[in-house]
DNA sequence: CAGTGGTCTAGACCACAAT
DNA sequence: TTGTGGTCTAGACCACTGT
């Protein structure tokens, strides 16, 4: 790791996650870290601020820096990558994916607006089911513009779209906006996710962005209510 | 505003929100801002990094800084304070609150763990309904330790607990961890929120922290599925 | 008081992109 | 080559906390 503040961040993060620093423990002050890592205060500060943003520590003027939580220690949630720090990996497909349909359609107003393209521009219209341990847990409706993400095929869709985008196309996925809500399950939900009439779905509406600011994906995911939850750490500003 | 980077942050943020900078527009580079605000590059960088974290802009080496979204422009959601930047204000009570019960109980293991207190320590056990425009939208089960938040009364509960904590007690609320899921509505949900059997609730489990790292509230909120959604902006690290 | 973090400076060098 | 952002330094001064 050539970037110093990331190295310091990783160093402390790991010591928190593996329990060397317990919740409530004070971690070294900035000057101590400066001498230890041979760097200036600003560099330590940057590393520590990252830890604050991710909910690992809190800091108080005049007192010091203390462990707030070991974040990842709370893995009681069923489907969770690095959910707590925030990036939704639904489309990452760590399990298997089954394609329900894969078409080209004309962008509706909603899609065009979300993807920042013109009305009636062509878009991929993909409906997939994701499985984990042979259990279906989410139905994903995805729209992407071929002008942004070219060359999508059945094969790509059976694997991970995100891997294709990052590894094959060499693009960088940088952020996303999500809105989470609960909804009554519809006919398709119940059939695919094996739900009864009274069992709901957790709906995630998402627009995902490349590092050049282009929205490349607009998706609507309907999750089995018992197999998925969504966690965030929120800092008050 | 005496803090320069916050002043710069506010300046740009407002210009994005009121449309002076449109989505996709390039905003001034760091050196330009330095001369304009009479400060050093690091200060501008800090302001811009805040804007990146909140999803307003993205930046690319060699190219510049560009508007990603005007965030708050998407106020299509029913109940939303500054949800997009992340802090859940359910307990803020902008509407009215009705108390269903208010007791002192002995902490269960789950509560003790969440609030970092001992098993069987006394805790407030509060069940409230929040209304917005005379419509019930959430049932909130809240646990707080009197040792941390003393002096809770019926009157306090009818207003805003958060206001009481910050204004009357002079404590600072700094962060929270939430887990969001969908659930089948129970008898109470259906009665209070006027739901039918097939209509679900959006459940938010939350631990909230003071700025000294103390978890002061453990709550479980069951929201009307049609009146509440939860939005986040997530940066990939 | 000493110890801590918060803000800020005035530079430096590097990496990357467009021309 | 120029312009951009990313990282980093070696200080400085201030604000807050606890002794």
Coordinates of C-alpha atoms (C1' of nucleotides) in Angstrom, one line a residue:
Chain A
X1 CA 0.0 0.0 0.0
X2 CA 1.7 3.2 -1.2
X3 CA -1.0 5.5 0.1
X4 CA -0.1 6.3 3.7
X5 CA -3.4 7.3 5.1
X6 CA -5.0 4.1 3.7
X7 CA -2.3 2.0 5.3
X8 CA -3.0 3.6 8.7
X9 CA -6.7 3.3 8.2
X10 CA -6.3 -0.4 7.4
X11 CA -4.0 -1.0 10.3
X12 CA -6.4 0.4 12.9
X13 CA -9.5 -1.1 11.2
X14 CA -8.0 -4.5 11.3
X15 CA -7.1 -4.2 14.9
X16 CA -10.7 -3.2 15.7
X17 CA -12.2 -6.0 13.7
X18 CA -10.0 -8.7 15.1
X19 CA -10.6 -7.5 18.6
X20 CA -7.2 -6.0 19.5
X21 CA -9.0 -2.8 20.2
X22 CA -12.3 -3.4 22.0
X23 CA -15.4 -1.2 21.9
X24 CA -14.7 1.8 24.2
X25 CA -10.9 1.4 24.0
X26 CA -8.9 4.5 23.3
X27 CA -6.7 4.3 20.2
X28 CA -3.4 6.1 19.9
X29 CA -3.5 9.9 19.6
X30 CA -2.4 11.6 16.4
X31 CA 1.1 12.5 17.5
X32 CA 1.9 9.0 18.6
X33 CA 0.8 7.7 15.2
X34 CA 2.9 10.3 13.5
X35 CA 6.1 9.0 15.0
X36 CA 5.0 5.4 14.7
X37 CA 4.3 5.8 10.9
X38 CA 6.7 8.5 10.2
X39 CA 4.2 10.9 8.7
X40 CA 2.6 14.2 9.5
X41 CA -0.6 14.8 11.6
X42 CA -2.8 15.6 8.6
X43 CA -2.1 12.1 7.2
X44 CA -3.2 10.5 10.5
X45 CA -6.2 12.7 10.7
X46 CA -7.3 11.7 7.2
X47 CA -7.1 8.0 8.2
X48 CA -9.0 8.6 11.4
X49 CA -11.7 10.6 9.7
X50 CA -12.3 7.7 7.4
X51 CA -12.7 5.5 10.4
X52 CA -15.2 8.0 11.8
X53 CA -17.2 8.1 8.6
X54 CA -17.5 4.3 8.6
X55 CA -18.6 4.1 12.2
X56 CA -15.5 2.4 13.6
X57 CA -14.4 5.2 16.0
X58 CA -15.5 8.5 17.4
X59 CA -13.3 11.4 18.4
X60 CA -13.6 14.2 20.9
X61 CA -11.5 17.3 21.2
X62 CA -9.6 17.3 24.4
X63 CA -10.2 13.6 25.1
X64 CA -9.0 11.3 22.3
X65 CA -10.2 8.7 19.8
X66 CA -12.2 5.7 20.9
X67 CA -13.6 2.6 19.3
X68 CA -17.4 3.0 18.7
X69 CA -18.0 -0.4 17.2
X70 CA -16.4 -3.3 15.4
X71 CA -19.0 -2.8 12.7
X72 CA -18.5 -6.0 10.8
X73 CA -18.9 -8.0 14.0
X74 CA -22.6 -7.7 13.6
X75 CA -23.1 -10.1 10.8
X76 CA -26.5 -11.2 11.9
X77 CA -27.9 -10.3 8.6
X78 CA -28.6 -12.8 6.0
X79 CA -27.4 -11.2 2.8
X80 CA -24.7 -8.8 3.4
X81 CA -21.5 -7.8 1.7
X82 CA -20.1 -4.6 3.0
X83 CA -23.6 -3.4 3.5
X84 CA -22.8 -1.4 6.6
X85 CA -20.4 0.9 4.8
X86 CA -23.0 1.1 2.2
X87 CA -22.6 -0.4 -1.3
X88 CA -25.4 -2.6 -2.5
X89 CA -24.1 -5.6 -4.2
X90 CA -27.3 -7.2 -5.3
X91 CA -26.3 -7.2 -8.9
X92 CA -22.9 -8.6 -7.9
X93 CA -24.3 -12.1 -8.0
X94 CA -22.2 -14.0 -5.6
X95 CA -24.7 -16.8 -6.0
X96 CA -26.3 -17.8 -9.3
X97 CA -28.6 -15.8 -11.5
X98 CA -31.5 -17.0 -13.7
X99 CA -32.7 -14.9 -16.5
X100 CA -36.4 -14.4 -16.8
X101 CA -36.2 -12.1 -19.8
X102 CA -33.6 -10.0 -21.7
X103 CA -34.9 -7.6 -24.2
X104 CA -34.1 -4.3 -25.9
X105 CA -36.8 -1.7 -25.3
X106 CA -37.4 2.1 -25.8
X107 CA -36.7 4.1 -22.7
X108 CA -39.7 5.3 -20.9
X109 CA -39.6 8.8 -19.3
X110 CA -38.8 7.4 -15.9
X111 CA -35.9 5.3 -17.3
X112 CA -34.6 8.1 -19.5
X113 CA -34.6 10.4 -16.6
X114 CA -32.8 8.0 -14.3
X115 CA -30.1 7.1 -16.8
X116 CA -29.8 10.6 -18.2
X117 CA -30.6 9.6 -21.7
X118 CA -33.3 10.6 -24.2
X119 CA -36.8 9.4 -24.2
X120 CA -37.1 6.3 -26.5
X121 CA -33.4 5.7 -26.6
X122 CA -32.7 1.9 -26.6
X123 CA -32.1 0.3 -23.2
X124 CA -31.5 -3.3 -22.1
X125 CA -34.5 -4.6 -20.1
X126 CA -33.4 -7.4 -17.9
X127 CA -35.3 -9.4 -15.4
X128 CA -33.3 -11.8 -13.3
X129 CA -33.7 -14.0 -10.2
X130 CA -30.7 -14.3 -7.9
X131 CA -30.2 -17.4 -5.9
X132 CA -28.1 -18.0 -2.7
X133 CA -27.7 -21.6 -1.6
X134 CA -30.2 -22.6 -4.3
X135 CA -32.8 -20.3 -2.6
X136 CA -34.3 -17.5 -4.7
X137 CA -34.0 -14.3 -2.7
X138 CA -34.4 -11.4 -5.1
X139 CA -36.1 -10.5 -8.4
X140 CA -34.2 -7.8 -10.2
X141 CA -35.5 -5.6 -12.9
X142 CA -32.5 -3.8 -14.5
X143 CA -32.3 -1.1 -17.2
X144 CA -29.0 -0.1 -18.8
X145 CA -28.1 1.8 -21.9
X146 CA -26.1 -0.1 -24.5
X147 CA -24.4 3.2 -25.3
X148 CA -22.9 3.1 -21.8
X149 CA -22.6 -0.6 -21.1
X150 CA -22.2 -2.4 -24.5
X151 CA -22.0 -6.1 -25.2
X152 CA -24.3 -7.5 -22.6
X153 CA -25.1 -11.1 -23.4
X154 CA -27.0 -14.0 -21.8
X155 CA -23.7 -15.3 -20.6
X156 CA -22.8 -12.1 -18.9
X157 CA -26.2 -12.0 -17.2
X158 CA -25.8 -15.5 -15.8
X159 CA -22.7 -14.3 -14.0
X160 CA -22.1 -10.9 -12.5
X161 CA -23.0 -7.8 -14.4
X162 CA -20.7 -5.8 -12.1
X163 CA -17.7 -8.0 -12.8
X164 CA -18.3 -7.6 -16.5
X165 CA -18.5 -3.9 -16.2
X166 CA -15.4 -3.6 -14.1
X167 CA -13.2 -6.4 -15.4
X168 CA -14.2 -6.8 -19.0
X169 CA -15.1 -3.3 -19.9
X170 CA -12.6 -1.7 -17.5
X171 CA -15.1 0.8 -16.1
X172 CA -15.2 1.9 -12.5
X173 CA -18.4 1.8 -10.5
X174 CA -18.3 4.5 -7.9
X175 CA -21.6 5.2 -6.2
X176 CA -25.3 4.6 -6.0
X177 CA -28.5 6.1 -4.8
X178 CA -31.0 3.8 -3.3
X179 CA -34.5 4.1 -1.9
X180 CA -35.7 1.2 0.2
X181 CA -39.4 0.5 0.9
X182 CA -41.8 -2.3 1.8
X183 CA -44.4 -3.6 -0.7
X184 CA -47.2 -6.1 -0.9
X185 CA -45.9 -9.1 -2.9
X186 CA -47.3 -9.4 -6.4
X187 CA -48.1 -12.5 -8.4
X188 CA -44.6 -12.9 -9.7
X189 CA -43.0 -12.3 -6.4
X190 CA -45.1 -14.9 -4.7
X191 CA -44.4 -17.5 -7.4
X192 CA -40.7 -16.9 -7.7
X193 CA -39.8 -16.2 -4.1
X194 CA -42.2 -18.8 -2.7
X195 CA -44.3 -16.3 -0.7
X196 CA -47.8 -16.4 0.5
X197 CA -50.3 -13.5 0.0
X198 CA -49.5 -11.8 3.2
X199 CA -45.8 -12.0 2.9
X200 CA -44.2 -8.8 1.6
X201 CA -41.1 -7.9 -0.3
X202 CA -38.4 -5.4 0.5
X203 CA -38.0 -3.1 -2.6
X204 CA -34.8 -1.4 -3.4
X205 CA -34.9 1.2 -6.2
X206 CA -31.4 2.1 -7.3
X207 CA -29.4 4.3 -9.7
X208 CA -25.8 3.4 -9.9
X209 CA -23.0 5.6 -11.2
X210 CA -19.7 5.2 -12.9
X211 CA -16.7 7.3 -11.7
X212 CA -17.2 9.7 -14.6
X213 CA -20.6 10.5 -13.2
X214 CA -22.6 8.5 -15.8
X215 CA -25.6 6.7 -14.3
X216 CA -25.2 3.3 -15.9
X217 CA -27.9 1.3 -14.2
X218 CA -31.5 1.8 -13.0
X219 CA -32.8 -1.1 -11.1
X220 CA -35.7 -2.2 -9.0
X221 CA -35.1 -5.2 -6.8
X222 CA -37.8 -7.1 -4.9
X223 CA -36.3 -9.1 -2.1
X224 CA -37.7 -11.9 0.0
X225 CA -38.7 -10.2 3.2
X226 CA -37.1 -12.8 5.4
X227 CA -33.8 -13.2 3.6
X228 CA -32.7 -9.6 3.2
X229 CA -32.2 -6.5 5.3
X230 CA -30.3 -3.4 4.7
X231 CA -27.9 -1.7 7.1
X232 CA -26.4 1.7 7.2
X233 CA -24.3 3.8 9.6
X234 CA -25.3 7.4 9.5
X235 CA -23.4 10.4 10.8
X236 CA -25.1 13.5 11.8
X237 CA -23.6 16.6 10.2
Chain B
X1 CA -19.6 30.8 9.5
X2 CA -16.1 30.9 10.9
X3 CA -15.1 27.5 9.5
X4 CA -13.8 28.1 6.0
X5 CA -14.3 24.7 4.5
X6 CA -17.9 24.6 5.7
X7 CA -18.5 28.0 4.2
X8 CA -17.2 26.8 0.9
X9 CA -19.2 23.6 1.1
X10 CA -22.4 25.6 1.8
X11 CA -21.7 28.0 -1.0
X12 CA -21.4 25.3 -3.6
X13 CA -24.1 23.1 -2.2
X14 CA -26.6 25.9 -2.4
X15 CA -25.7 26.8 -5.9
X16 CA -26.3 23.1 -6.8
X17 CA -29.6 22.9 -5.0
X18 CA -31.0 26.1 -6.4
X19 CA -30.0 25.2 -9.9
X20 CA -27.1 27.6 -10.6
X21 CA -25.0 24.6 -11.2
X22 CA -26.9 21.9 -13.2
X23 CA -26.2 18.2 -13.2
X24 CA -23.1 17.6 -15.3
X25 CA -21.8 21.1 -14.9
X26 CA -18.2 21.6 -14.0
X27 CA -17.6 23.6 -10.8
X28 CA -14.5 25.8 -10.3
X29 CA -11.2 24.0 -9.8
X30 CA -9.4 24.1 -6.5
X31 CA -6.9 26.9 -7.4
X32 CA -9.7 29.2 -8.6
X33 CA -11.6 28.7 -5.4
X34 CA -8.4 29.3 -3.4
X35 CA -8.0 32.8 -4.8
X36 CA -11.8 33.4 -4.6
X37 CA -12.0 32.5 -1.0
X38 CA -8.5 33.4 0.0
X39 CA -7.5 30.1 1.4
X40 CA -5.2 27.2 0.7
X41 CA -5.9 24.2 -1.5
X42 CA -6.4 21.8 1.4
X43 CA -9.3 23.8 2.6
X44 CA -11.0 23.7 -0.7
X45 CA -10.3 20.0 -1.0
X46 CA -11.9 19.4 2.3
X47 CA -15.1 21.2 1.3
X48 CA -15.2 19.4 -2.0
X49 CA -14.6 16.0 -0.4
X50 CA -17.7 16.7 1.8
X51 CA -19.7 17.3 -1.3
X52 CA -18.4 14.0 -2.8
X53 CA -19.4 12.1 0.3
X54 CA -22.9 13.5 0.2
X55 CA -23.3 12.7 -3.5
X56 CA -23.5 16.2 -4.8
X57 CA -20.4 16.1 -7.0
X58 CA -17.8 13.7 -8.3
X59 CA -14.2 14.5 -9.1
X60 CA -11.7 13.0 -11.6
X61 CA -8.0 13.5 -11.6
X62 CA -7.0 15.5 -14.7
X63 CA -10.5 16.5 -15.6
X64 CA -12.2 18.5 -12.8
X65 CA -15.2 18.4 -10.5
X66 CA -18.7 18.0 -11.8
X67 CA -22.2 18.0 -10.4
X68 CA -23.5 14.5 -9.9
X69 CA -27.0 15.4 -8.6
X70 CA -28.9 18.0 -6.8
X71 CA -29.9 15.4 -4.3
X72 CA -32.6 17.2 -2.5
X73 CA -34.3 17.8 -5.8
X74 CA -35.7 14.3 -5.6
X75 CA -38.3 14.9 -2.9
X76 CA -40.7 12.3 -4.2
X77 CA -40.6 10.6 -0.9
X78 CA -43.3 11.0 1.7
X79 CA -41.4 11.3 5.0
X80 CA -38.0 12.7 4.5
X81 CA -35.8 15.1 6.4
X82 CA -32.3 14.9 5.2
X83 CA -32.7 11.2 4.6
X84 CA -30.4 11.2 1.6
X85 CA -27.4 12.2 3.6
X86 CA -28.4 9.7 6.1
X87 CA -29.8 10.7 9.5
X88 CA -33.0 9.1 10.5
X89 CA -35.3 11.5 12.2
X90 CA -38.2 9.3 13.0
X91 CA -37.9 10.2 16.7
X92 CA -37.6 13.8 15.9
X93 CA -41.4 14.1 15.8
X94 CA -42.1 16.9 13.4
X95 CA -45.7 15.9 13.7
X96 CA -47.5 14.8 16.8
X97 CA -46.9 11.8 19.0
X98 CA -49.3 9.7 21.0
X99 CA -48.1 7.6 23.9
X100 CA -49.4 4.0 24.0
X101 CA -47.3 3.1 27.0
X102 CA -44.4 4.4 29.1
X103 CA -42.9 2.1 31.7
X104 CA -39.7 1.3 33.4
X105 CA -38.6 -2.3 32.8
X106 CA -35.5 -4.4 33.4
X107 CA -33.2 -4.6 30.4
X108 CA -33.3 -7.8 28.5
X109 CA -30.1 -9.2 27.1
X110 CA -30.8 -7.7 23.7
X111 CA -31.5 -4.3 25.1
X112 CA -28.5 -4.4 27.5
X113 CA -26.2 -5.3 24.6
X114 CA -27.5 -2.6 22.3
X115 CA -27.3 0.1 25.0
X116 CA -24.1 -1.2 26.5
X117 CA -25.6 -1.5 30.0
X118 CA -26.0 -4.5 32.3
X119 CA -28.6 -7.1 32.1
X120 CA -31.6 -6.1 34.3
X121 CA -30.6 -2.5 34.5
X122 CA -33.6 -0.2 34.5
X123 CA -34.7 1.2 31.1
X124 CA -37.5 3.3 29.8
X125 CA -39.9 1.3 27.7
X126 CA -41.8 3.6 25.4
X127 CA -44.3 2.9 22.8
X128 CA -45.4 5.8 20.7
X129 CA -47.4 6.5 17.5
X130 CA -46.2 9.3 15.3
X131 CA -48.7 11.3 13.2
X132 CA -48.1 13.4 10.2
X133 CA -51.1 15.5 9.0
X134 CA -53.2 13.6 11.5
X135 CA -52.3 10.3 9.8
X136 CA -50.5 7.7 11.8
X137 CA -47.4 6.6 10.0
X138 CA -45.2 4.8 12.5
X139 CA -45.3 2.9 15.7
X140 CA -42.1 3.3 17.7
X141 CA -40.8 1.1 20.4
X142 CA -38.0 2.9 22.2
X143 CA -35.6 1.8 25.0
X144 CA -33.4 4.3 26.8
X145 CA -31.4 4.1 30.0
X146 CA -32.4 6.7 32.6
X147 CA -28.7 6.8 33.6
X148 CA -27.9 8.2 30.2
X149 CA -31.1 10.1 29.5
X150 CA -32.7 11.2 32.8
X151 CA -35.9 12.9 33.4
X152 CA -38.1 11.6 30.6
X153 CA -41.8 12.5 31.2
X154 CA -45.1 12.1 29.5
X155 CA -44.7 15.7 28.4
X156 CA -41.3 15.1 26.8
X157 CA -42.7 12.1 25.0
X158 CA -45.5 14.1 23.5
X159 CA -43.0 16.3 21.9
X160 CA -39.7 15.4 20.5
X161 CA -37.3 13.2 22.5
X162 CA -34.4 14.4 20.4
X163 CA -35.1 18.0 21.1
X164 CA -35.3 17.2 24.8
X165 CA -31.9 15.4 24.7
X166 CA -30.2 18.2 22.7
X167 CA -31.8 21.3 24.0
X168 CA -32.8 20.5 27.6
X169 CA -30.1 18.1 28.5
X170 CA -27.5 19.7 26.3
X171 CA -26.2 16.4 24.9
X172 CA -25.1 15.9 21.3
X173 CA -26.5 13.2 19.1
X174 CA -23.9 12.2 16.6
X175 CA -24.7 9.0 14.8
X176 CA -26.8 5.9 14.4
X177 CA -26.8 2.4 13.0
X178 CA -30.0 1.2 11.3
X179 CA -31.1 -2.0 9.8
X180 CA -34.1 -1.8 7.5
X181 CA -36.4 -4.7 6.6
X182 CA -39.9 -5.6 5.5
X183 CA -42.3 -7.5 7.8
X184 CA -45.8 -8.8 7.8
X185 CA -48.0 -6.4 9.8
X186 CA -49.1 -7.7 13.2
X187 CA -52.4 -7.1 15.0
X188 CA -51.2 -3.8 16.5
X189 CA -49.7 -2.5 13.3
X190 CA -53.0 -3.1 11.4
X191 CA -55.1 -1.5 14.1
X192 CA -53.0 1.6 14.6
X193 CA -51.7 2.2 11.0
X194 CA -55.0 1.1 9.4
X195 CA -53.6 -1.7 7.4
X196 CA -55.2 -4.8 6.0
X197 CA -53.8 -8.3 6.5
X198 CA -51.7 -8.3 3.3
X199 CA -50.3 -4.8 3.9
X200 CA -46.7 -4.9 5.3
X201 CA -44.7 -2.6 7.5
X202 CA -41.2 -1.2 6.9
X203 CA -39.2 -2.0 10.0
X204 CA -36.2 0.1 11.1
X205 CA -34.0 -1.2 13.9
X206 CA -31.8 1.5 15.3
X207 CA -29.1 2.2 17.8
X208 CA -28.3 5.9 18.2
X209 CA -25.2 7.3 19.7
X210 CA -24.2 10.5 21.6
X211 CA -20.9 12.2 20.6
X212 CA -19.2 10.6 23.5
X213 CA -19.8 7.2 22.0
X214 CA -22.6 6.2 24.4
X215 CA -25.5 4.4 22.8
X216 CA -28.5 6.2 24.2
X217 CA -31.4 4.7 22.3
X218 CA -32.4 1.4 21.0
X219 CA -35.5 1.5 18.9
X220 CA -37.7 -0.5 16.6
X221 CA -39.9 1.4 14.3
X222 CA -42.7 -0.1 12.2
X223 CA -43.7 2.3 9.4
X224 CA -46.8 2.3 7.2
X225 CA -45.5 0.7 4.0
X226 CA -47.0 3.4 1.8
X227 CA -46.0 6.4 3.8
X228 CA -42.4 5.8 4.4
X229 CA -39.3 5.0 2.4
X230 CA -35.6 5.2 3.2
X231 CA -33.0 6.7 0.9
X232 CA -29.2 6.6 1.0
X233 CA -26.3 7.6 -1.1
X234 CA -23.5 5.1 -1.0
X235 CA -19.9 5.6 -2.0
X236 CA -17.9 2.7 -3.0
X237 CA -14.5 2.6 -1.3
Chain C
dC1 C1' -1.4 23.2 33.1
dA2 C1' -0.6 19.4 29.4
dG3 C1' -2.9 16.6 26.2
dT4 C1' -6.0 16.1 22.7
dG5 C1' -8.4 17.0 18.3
dG6 C1' -10.0 20.9 14.7
dT7 C1' -8.6 24.0 11.4
dC8 C1' -5.5 26.1 8.2
dT9 C1' -1.3 27.4 5.6
dA10 C1' 2.1 27.5 1.8
dG11 C1' 4.3 25.1 -0.3
dA12 C1' 5.8 20.2 -2.7
dC13 C1' 5.6 16.2 -5.8
dC14 C1' 2.9 12.9 -8.3
dA15 C1' -0.8 10.8 -11.4
dC16 C1' -3.9 11.5 -14.9
dA17 C1' -6.4 13.7 -19.0
dA18 C1' -6.8 16.7 -22.7
dT19 C1' -4.5 19.4 -26.2
Chain D
dT1 C1' 2.5 21.0 -22.1
dT2 C1' -1.0 22.6 -19.3
dG3 C1' -4.6 21.9 -16.1
dT4 C1' -6.6 19.1 -13.0
dG5 C1' -7.1 16.4 -8.6
dG6 C1' -4.5 13.1 -5.0
dT7 C1' -1.2 12.9 -1.4
dC8 C1' 1.8 14.7 1.9
dT9 C1' 4.8 17.8 4.8
dA10 C1' 6.1 20.7 8.8
dG11 C1' 4.7 23.6 10.9
dA12 C1' 0.9 27.0 13.2
dC13 C1' -2.9 28.5 16.2
dC14 C1' -7.1 27.5 18.4
dA15 C1' -10.8 24.9 21.3
dC16 C1' -11.8 21.7 24.4
dT17 C1' -11.0 18.4 28.4
dG18 C1' -9.1 16.9 32.5
dT19 C1' -5.7 17.6 36.2

